[in-house]
């Protein structure tokens, strides 16, 4: 009788190795599905991306992109924004919602950049998260897209898709980030983020995902949460529909018998 130990199984009957392989396969399929995935906030400098990310809280990237051209034209650098008139700044950022809180955050953030970093955005996570109003999510956006430092940004889309795909059970973004970091190669973190966000915005919607037009349906344990008919699902997709309908999802991993 063999004494070779069996791989450890989690509560869903999937080994850590199998989950890692599945996650990386999902990433490859999303790369094929969204070859143009990118940060959808318009920016030219780390400071512009930092400001745009702060404004994107509870607001779409498209709406932020309508506001930032005027904002950056009037206050192009941290020293300029730090000295902005509060009422004028509030008027500019009003379309993004929560304009008083966001104006206050930008004023404090810009003042801290001037006072502590000579008016430059730092390129280290530990420095970024010390800035007023900057958490891990915002810091990872700036690191990944402005400095080329791999980072996992767990926004609402990434968190939702990670749970649907069975990559995590957590709601806490920091714990989700930790789970994803064990599954995806570090070099691919930033692009994994963009592809998950693209997929969440275009196909795997929060209320009614287009399961029948999903590029990773075969690998998703939540297949069937949304519309499975390929024709009806295709109508739910925002943007181009995949060229071929996905095959039925694979059967769940069966637990190993004792």
PDB file of N, CA, C and O in Angstrom, residues 18-75:
ATOM      1  N   UNK A  18      -3.364  23.213  -7.711  1.00  0.00           N
ATOM      2  CA  UNK A  18      -4.393  23.263  -8.746  1.00  0.00           C
ATOM      3  C   UNK A  18      -4.990  24.658  -8.855  1.00  0.00           C
ATOM      4  O   UNK A  18      -5.262  25.149  -9.955  1.00  0.00           O
ATOM      5  N   UNK A  19      -5.164  25.311  -7.733  1.00  0.00           N
ATOM      6  CA  UNK A  19      -5.715  26.671  -7.750  1.00  0.00           C
ATOM      7  C   UNK A  19      -4.751  27.633  -8.428  1.00  0.00           C
ATOM      8  O   UNK A  19      -5.166  28.498  -9.206  1.00  0.00           O
ATOM      9  N   UNK A  20      -3.475  27.482  -8.129  1.00  0.00           N
ATOM     10  CA  UNK A  20      -2.473  28.348  -8.759  1.00  0.00           C
ATOM     11  C   UNK A  20      -2.462  28.147 -10.266  1.00  0.00           C
ATOM     12  O   UNK A  20      -2.436  29.120 -11.040  1.00  0.00           O
ATOM     13  N   UNK A  21      -2.494  26.898 -10.697  1.00  0.00           N
ATOM     14  CA  UNK A  21      -2.505  26.620 -12.128  1.00  0.00           C
ATOM     15  C   UNK A  21      -3.763  27.181 -12.784  1.00  0.00           C
ATOM     16  O   UNK A  21      -3.710  27.740 -13.887  1.00  0.00           O
ATOM     17  N   UNK A  22      -4.881  27.049 -12.108  1.00  0.00           N
ATOM     18  CA  UNK A  22      -6.133  27.564 -12.669  1.00  0.00           C
ATOM     19  C   UNK A  22      -6.105  29.082 -12.747  1.00  0.00           C
ATOM     20  O   UNK A  22      -6.529  29.686 -13.751  1.00  0.00           O
ATOM     21  N   UNK A  23      -5.574  29.728 -11.717  1.00  0.00           N
ATOM     22  CA  UNK A  23      -5.497  31.188 -11.711  1.00  0.00           C
ATOM     23  C   UNK A  23      -4.617  31.695 -12.845  1.00  0.00           C
ATOM     24  O   UNK A  23      -4.947  32.691 -13.509  1.00  0.00           O
ATOM     25  N   UNK A  24      -3.516  31.004 -13.096  1.00  0.00           N
ATOM     26  CA  UNK A  24      -2.614  31.457 -14.161  1.00  0.00           C
ATOM     27  C   UNK A  24      -3.197  31.181 -15.538  1.00  0.00           C
ATOM     28  O   UNK A  24      -2.959  31.935 -16.485  1.00  0.00           O
ATOM     29  N   UNK A  25      -3.998  30.123 -15.635  1.00  0.00           N
ATOM     30  CA  UNK A  25      -4.696  29.869 -16.889  1.00  0.00           C
ATOM     31  C   UNK A  25      -5.749  30.947 -17.130  1.00  0.00           C
ATOM     32  O   UNK A  25      -5.910  31.443 -18.251  1.00  0.00           O
ATOM     33  N   UNK A  26      -6.458  31.321 -16.087  1.00  0.00           N
ATOM     34  CA  UNK A  26      -7.422  32.419 -16.192  1.00  0.00           C
ATOM     35  C   UNK A  26      -6.726  33.687 -16.656  1.00  0.00           C
ATOM     36  O   UNK A  26      -7.225  34.399 -17.545  1.00  0.00           O
ATOM     37  N   UNK A  27      -5.572  33.950 -16.071  1.00  0.00           N
ATOM     38  CA  UNK A  27      -4.828  35.156 -16.464  1.00  0.00           C
ATOM     39  C   UNK A  27      -4.447  35.116 -17.943  1.00  0.00           C
ATOM     40  O   UNK A  27      -4.571  36.110 -18.664  1.00  0.00           O
ATOM     41  N   UNK A  28      -4.002  33.971 -18.413  1.00  0.00           N
ATOM     42  CA  UNK A  28      -3.627  33.856 -19.831  1.00  0.00           C
ATOM     43  C   UNK A  28      -4.836  34.074 -20.742  1.00  0.00           C
ATOM     44  O   UNK A  28      -4.740  34.738 -21.780  1.00  0.00           O
ATOM     45  N   UNK A  29      -5.981  33.525 -20.357  1.00  0.00           N
ATOM     46  CA  UNK A  29      -7.182  33.694 -21.169  1.00  0.00           C
ATOM     47  C   UNK A  29      -7.659  35.146 -21.160  1.00  0.00           C
ATOM     48  O   UNK A  29      -8.125  35.660 -22.180  1.00  0.00           O
ATOM     49  N   UNK A  30      -7.549  35.803 -20.016  1.00  0.00           N
ATOM     50  CA  UNK A  30      -7.927  37.213 -19.957  1.00  0.00           C
ATOM     51  C   UNK A  30      -6.980  38.078 -20.782  1.00  0.00           C
ATOM     52  O   UNK A  30      -7.394  39.079 -21.377  1.00  0.00           O
ATOM     53  N   UNK A  31      -5.707  37.669 -20.836  1.00  0.00           N
ATOM     54  CA  UNK A  31      -4.747  38.397 -21.667  1.00  0.00           C
ATOM     55  C   UNK A  31      -5.121  38.293 -23.143  1.00  0.00           C
ATOM     56  O   UNK A  31      -4.981  39.255 -23.910  1.00  0.00           O
ATOM     57  N   UNK A  32      -5.602  37.121 -23.538  1.00  0.00           N
ATOM     58  CA  UNK A  32      -6.054  36.948 -24.923  1.00  0.00           C
ATOM     59  C   UNK A  32      -7.330  37.732 -25.190  1.00  0.00           C
ATOM     60  O   UNK A  32      -7.512  38.300 -26.273  1.00  0.00           O
ATOM     61  N   UNK A  33      -8.205  37.759 -24.213  1.00  0.00           N
ATOM     62  CA  UNK A  33      -9.494  38.430 -24.376  1.00  0.00           C
ATOM     63  C   UNK A  33      -9.344  39.952 -24.384  1.00  0.00           C
ATOM     64  O   UNK A  33     -10.061  40.655 -25.097  1.00  0.00           O
ATOM     65  N   UNK A  34      -8.409  40.465 -23.570  1.00  0.00           N
ATOM     66  CA  UNK A  34      -8.238  41.914 -23.445  1.00  0.00           C
ATOM     67  C   UNK A  34      -6.780  42.308 -23.713  1.00  0.00           C
ATOM     68  O   UNK A  34      -6.057  42.722 -22.799  1.00  0.00           O
ATOM     69  N   UNK A  35      -6.333  42.185 -24.948  1.00  0.00           N
ATOM     70  CA  UNK A  35      -4.930  42.513 -25.250  1.00  0.00           C
ATOM     71  C   UNK A  35      -4.604  43.989 -25.072  1.00  0.00           C
ATOM     72  O   UNK A  35      -3.432  44.361 -24.946  1.00  0.00           O
ATOM     73  N   UNK A  36      -5.637  44.832 -25.023  1.00  0.00           N
ATOM     74  CA  UNK A  36      -5.410  46.261 -24.868  1.00  0.00           C
ATOM     75  C   UNK A  36      -5.691  46.740 -23.449  1.00  0.00           C
ATOM     76  O   UNK A  36      -5.820  47.956 -23.211  1.00  0.00           O
ATOM     77  N   UNK A  37      -5.792  45.839 -22.484  1.00  0.00           N
ATOM     78  CA  UNK A  37      -6.092  46.236 -21.109  1.00  0.00           C
ATOM     79  C   UNK A  37      -5.050  47.224 -20.594  1.00  0.00           C
ATOM     80  O   UNK A  37      -3.847  47.066 -20.816  1.00  0.00           O
ATOM     81  N   UNK A  38      -5.515  48.254 -19.904  1.00  0.00           N
ATOM     82  CA  UNK A  38      -4.625  49.303 -19.425  1.00  0.00           C
ATOM     83  C   UNK A  38      -5.351  50.106 -18.363  1.00  0.00           C
ATOM     84  O   UNK A  38      -6.549  49.953 -18.147  1.00  0.00           O
ATOM     85  N   UNK A  39      -4.623  50.994 -17.707  1.00  0.00           N
ATOM     86  CA  UNK A  39      -5.233  51.922 -16.766  1.00  0.00           C
ATOM     87  C   UNK A  39      -6.097  52.888 -17.563  1.00  0.00           C
ATOM     88  O   UNK A  39      -5.623  53.525 -18.510  1.00  0.00           O
ATOM     89  N   UNK A  40      -7.356  53.035 -17.186  1.00  0.00           N
ATOM     90  CA  UNK A  40      -8.275  53.873 -17.947  1.00  0.00           C
ATOM     91  C   UNK A  40      -8.365  55.305 -17.427  1.00  0.00           C
ATOM     92  O   UNK A  40      -9.189  56.089 -17.893  1.00  0.00           O
ATOM     93  N   UNK A  41      -7.521  55.644 -16.488  1.00  0.00           N
ATOM     94  CA  UNK A  41      -7.378  57.034 -16.064  1.00  0.00           C
ATOM     95  C   UNK A  41      -6.335  57.706 -16.949  1.00  0.00           C
ATOM     96  O   UNK A  41      -5.265  57.142 -17.189  1.00  0.00           O
ATOM     97  N   UNK A  42      -6.632  58.902 -17.427  1.00  0.00           N
ATOM     98  CA  UNK A  42      -5.683  59.635 -18.270  1.00  0.00           C
ATOM     99  C   UNK A  42      -4.660  60.347 -17.388  1.00  0.00           C
ATOM    100  O   UNK A  42      -5.034  61.063 -16.447  1.00  0.00           O
ATOM    101  N   UNK A  43      -3.386  60.156 -17.676  1.00  0.00           N
ATOM    102  CA  UNK A  43      -2.330  60.818 -16.903  1.00  0.00           C
ATOM    103  C   UNK A  43      -1.043  60.855 -17.700  1.00  0.00           C
ATOM    104  O   UNK A  43      -0.856  60.067 -18.633  1.00  0.00           O
ATOM    105  N   UNK A  44      -0.163  61.780 -17.331  1.00  0.00           N
ATOM    106  CA  UNK A  44       1.153  61.880 -17.966  1.00  0.00           C
ATOM    107  C   UNK A  44       2.289  61.759 -16.964  1.00  0.00           C
ATOM    108  O   UNK A  44       3.419  61.458 -17.342  1.00  0.00           O
ATOM    109  N   UNK A  45       2.009  62.005 -15.684  1.00  0.00           N
ATOM    110  CA  UNK A  45       3.034  61.986 -14.647  1.00  0.00           C
ATOM    111  C   UNK A  45       2.518  61.217 -13.431  1.00  0.00           C
ATOM    112  O   UNK A  45       1.299  61.040 -13.269  1.00  0.00           O
ATOM    113  N   UNK A  46       3.419  60.791 -12.549  1.00  0.00           N
ATOM    114  CA  UNK A  46       2.964  60.127 -11.318  1.00  0.00           C
ATOM    115  C   UNK A  46       2.012  60.999 -10.505  1.00  0.00           C
ATOM    116  O   UNK A  46       1.038  60.491  -9.932  1.00  0.00           O
ATOM    117  N   UNK A  47       2.265  62.301 -10.460  1.00  0.00           N
ATOM    118  CA  UNK A  47       1.389  63.192  -9.711  1.00  0.00           C
ATOM    119  C   UNK A  47      -0.016  63.211 -10.313  1.00  0.00           C
ATOM    120  O   UNK A  47      -1.014  63.159  -9.581  1.00  0.00           O
ATOM    121  N   UNK A  48      -0.101  63.271 -11.620  1.00  0.00           N
ATOM    122  CA  UNK A  48      -1.411  63.273 -12.265  1.00  0.00           C
ATOM    123  C   UNK A  48      -2.164  61.976 -11.990  1.00  0.00           C
ATOM    124  O   UNK A  48      -3.372  61.989 -11.750  1.00  0.00           O
ATOM    125  N   UNK A  49      -1.467  60.851 -12.028  1.00  0.00           N
ATOM    126  CA  UNK A  49      -2.127  59.575 -11.746  1.00  0.00           C
ATOM    127  C   UNK A  49      -2.580  59.515 -10.294  1.00  0.00           C
ATOM    128  O   UNK A  49      -3.678  59.026  -9.992  1.00  0.00           O
ATOM    129  N   UNK A  50      -1.761  60.018  -9.383  1.00  0.00           N
ATOM    130  CA  UNK A  50      -2.121  60.023  -7.970  1.00  0.00           C
ATOM    131  C   UNK A  50      -3.386  60.849  -7.748  1.00  0.00           C
ATOM    132  O   UNK A  50      -4.326  60.409  -7.072  1.00  0.00           O
ATOM    133  N   UNK A  51      -3.434  62.024  -8.335  1.00  0.00           N
ATOM    134  CA  UNK A  51      -4.611  62.885  -8.195  1.00  0.00           C
ATOM    135  C   UNK A  51      -5.834  62.222  -8.818  1.00  0.00           C
ATOM    136  O   UNK A  51      -6.921  62.183  -8.224  1.00  0.00           O
ATOM    137  N   UNK A  52      -5.685  61.679 -10.015  1.00  0.00           N
ATOM    138  CA  UNK A  52      -6.812  61.043 -10.698  1.00  0.00           C
ATOM    139  C   UNK A  52      -7.337  59.851  -9.910  1.00  0.00           C
ATOM    140  O   UNK A  52      -8.555  59.619  -9.852  1.00  0.00           O
ATOM    141  N   UNK A  53      -6.455  59.100  -9.295  1.00  0.00           N
ATOM    142  CA  UNK A  53      -6.886  57.934  -8.513  1.00  0.00           C
ATOM    143  C   UNK A  53      -7.659  58.358  -7.277  1.00  0.00           C
ATOM    144  O   UNK A  53      -8.649  57.725  -6.902  1.00  0.00           O
ATOM    145  N   UNK A  54      -7.221  59.428  -6.634  1.00  0.00           N
ATOM    146  CA  UNK A  54      -7.969  59.957  -5.492  1.00  0.00           C
ATOM    147  C   UNK A  54      -9.372  60.375  -5.923  1.00  0.00           C
ATOM    148  O   UNK A  54     -10.363  60.087  -5.253  1.00  0.00           O
ATOM    149  N   UNK A  55      -9.473  61.007  -7.069  1.00  0.00           N
ATOM    150  CA  UNK A  55     -10.776  61.461  -7.562  1.00  0.00           C
ATOM    151  C   UNK A  55     -11.670  60.298  -8.004  1.00  0.00           C
ATOM    152  O   UNK A  55     -12.895  60.445  -8.058  1.00  0.00           O
ATOM    153  N   UNK A  56     -11.072  59.160  -8.322  1.00  0.00           N
ATOM    154  CA  UNK A  56     -11.853  58.026  -8.855  1.00  0.00           C
ATOM    155  C   UNK A  56     -12.652  57.287  -7.791  1.00  0.00           C
ATOM    156  O   UNK A  56     -13.462  56.420  -8.133  1.00  0.00           O
ATOM    157  N   UNK A  57     -12.453  57.615  -6.517  1.00  0.00           N
ATOM    158  CA  UNK A  57     -13.235  56.961  -5.461  1.00  0.00           C
ATOM    159  C   UNK A  57     -14.716  57.257  -5.666  1.00  0.00           C
ATOM    160  O   UNK A  57     -15.118  58.417  -5.779  1.00  0.00           O
ATOM    161  N   UNK A  58     -15.535  56.209  -5.721  1.00  0.00           N
ATOM    162  CA  UNK A  58     -16.978  56.340  -5.919  1.00  0.00           C
ATOM    163  C   UNK A  58     -17.315  57.119  -7.192  1.00  0.00           C
ATOM    164  O   UNK A  58     -18.306  57.846  -7.249  1.00  0.00           O
ATOM    165  N   UNK A  59     -16.479  56.965  -8.202  1.00  0.00           N
ATOM    166  CA  UNK A  59     -16.685  57.681  -9.453  1.00  0.00           C
ATOM    167  C   UNK A  59     -16.067  56.880 -10.586  1.00  0.00           C
ATOM    168  O   UNK A  59     -15.077  56.157 -10.380  1.00  0.00           O
ATOM    169  N   UNK A  60     -16.612  56.988 -11.778  1.00  0.00           N
ATOM    170  CA  UNK A  60     -16.058  56.257 -12.918  1.00  0.00           C
ATOM    171  C   UNK A  60     -14.796  56.936 -13.430  1.00  0.00           C
ATOM    172  O   UNK A  60     -14.626  58.154 -13.315  1.00  0.00           O
ATOM    173  N   UNK A  61     -13.924  56.138 -14.028  1.00  0.00           N
ATOM    174  CA  UNK A  61     -12.717  56.697 -14.630  1.00  0.00           C
ATOM    175  C   UNK A  61     -13.067  57.675 -15.745  1.00  0.00           C
ATOM    176  O   UNK A  61     -12.409  58.702 -15.920  1.00  0.00           O
ATOM    177  N   UNK A  62     -14.111  57.353 -16.500  1.00  0.00           N
ATOM    178  CA  UNK A  62     -14.511  58.229 -17.606  1.00  0.00           C
ATOM    179  C   UNK A  62     -14.897  59.610 -17.087  1.00  0.00           C
ATOM    180  O   UNK A  62     -14.547  60.637 -17.695  1.00  0.00           O
ATOM    181  N   UNK A  63     -15.608  59.663 -15.974  1.00  0.00           N
ATOM    182  CA  UNK A  63     -15.996  60.953 -15.410  1.00  0.00           C
ATOM    183  C   UNK A  63     -14.769  61.709 -14.896  1.00  0.00           C
ATOM    184  O   UNK A  63     -14.660  62.922 -15.083  1.00  0.00           O
ATOM    185  N   UNK A  64     -13.863  60.999 -14.245  1.00  0.00           N
ATOM    186  CA  UNK A  64     -12.633  61.646 -13.772  1.00  0.00           C
ATOM    187  C   UNK A  64     -11.863  62.256 -14.938  1.00  0.00           C
ATOM    188  O   UNK A  64     -11.333  63.368 -14.846  1.00  0.00           O
ATOM    189  N   UNK A  65     -11.826  61.545 -16.060  1.00  0.00           N
ATOM    190  CA  UNK A  65     -11.082  62.037 -17.228  1.00  0.00           C
ATOM    191  C   UNK A  65     -11.685  63.300 -17.831  1.00  0.00           C
ATOM    192  O   UNK A  65     -11.014  63.995 -18.601  1.00  0.00           O
ATOM    193  N   UNK A  66     -12.928  63.609 -17.503  1.00  0.00           N
ATOM    194  CA  UNK A  66     -13.514  64.863 -17.978  1.00  0.00           C
ATOM    195  C   UNK A  66     -13.126  66.042 -17.096  1.00  0.00           C
ATOM    196  O   UNK A  66     -13.243  67.196 -17.513  1.00  0.00           O
ATOM    197  N   UNK A  67     -12.673  65.739 -15.885  1.00  0.00           N
ATOM    198  CA  UNK A  67     -12.349  66.776 -14.903  1.00  0.00           C
ATOM    199  C   UNK A  67     -10.866  67.116 -14.880  1.00  0.00           C
ATOM    200  O   UNK A  67     -10.477  68.285 -14.730  1.00  0.00           O
ATOM    201  N   UNK A  68     -10.012  66.097 -15.015  1.00  0.00           N
ATOM    202  CA  UNK A  68      -8.575  66.313 -14.811  1.00  0.00           C
ATOM    203  C   UNK A  68      -7.901  67.248 -15.823  1.00  0.00           C
ATOM    204  O   UNK A  68      -6.930  67.917 -15.448  1.00  0.00           O
ATOM    205  N   UNK A  69      -8.338  67.350 -17.084  1.00  0.00           N
ATOM    206  CA  UNK A  69      -7.657  68.311 -17.969  1.00  0.00           C
ATOM    207  C   UNK A  69      -7.671  69.737 -17.427  1.00  0.00           C
ATOM    208  O   UNK A  69      -6.644  70.428 -17.435  1.00  0.00           O
ATOM    209  N   UNK A  70      -8.818  70.199 -16.946  1.00  0.00           N
ATOM    210  CA  UNK A  70      -8.883  71.556 -16.378  1.00  0.00           C
ATOM    211  C   UNK A  70      -8.083  71.631 -15.087  1.00  0.00           C
ATOM    212  O   UNK A  70      -7.366  72.612 -14.850  1.00  0.00           O
ATOM    213  N   UNK A  71      -8.209  70.586 -14.255  1.00  0.00           N
ATOM    214  CA  UNK A  71      -7.492  70.602 -12.978  1.00  0.00           C
ATOM    215  C   UNK A  71      -5.987  70.708 -13.194  1.00  0.00           C
ATOM    216  O   UNK A  71      -5.320  71.538 -12.564  1.00  0.00           O
ATOM    217  N   UNK A  72      -5.448  69.901 -14.099  1.00  0.00           N
ATOM    218  CA  UNK A  72      -3.998  69.909 -14.316  1.00  0.00           C
ATOM    219  C   UNK A  72      -3.536  71.157 -15.063  1.00  0.00           C
ATOM    220  O   UNK A  72      -2.383  71.576 -14.927  1.00  0.00           O
ATOM    221  N   UNK A  73      -4.408  71.737 -15.863  1.00  0.00           N
ATOM    222  CA  UNK A  73      -4.047  72.976 -16.546  1.00  0.00           C
ATOM    223  C   UNK A  73      -3.926  74.127 -15.547  1.00  0.00           C
ATOM    224  O   UNK A  73      -3.053  74.993 -15.684  1.00  0.00           O
ATOM    225  N   UNK A  74      -4.779  74.124 -14.530  1.00  0.00           N
ATOM    226  CA  UNK A  74      -4.767  75.204 -13.542  1.00  0.00           C
ATOM    227  C   UNK A  74      -3.747  74.969 -12.434  1.00  0.00           C
ATOM    228  O   UNK A  74      -3.137  75.913 -11.931  1.00  0.00           O
ATOM    229  N   UNK A  75      -3.566  73.708 -12.056  1.00  0.00           N
ATOM    230  CA  UNK A  75      -2.649  73.378 -10.960  1.00  0.00           C
ATOM    231  C   UNK A  75      -1.779  72.192 -11.384  1.00  0.00           C
ATOM    232  O   UNK A  75      -2.030  71.043 -10.988  1.00  0.00           O
TER     233      UNK A  75
END
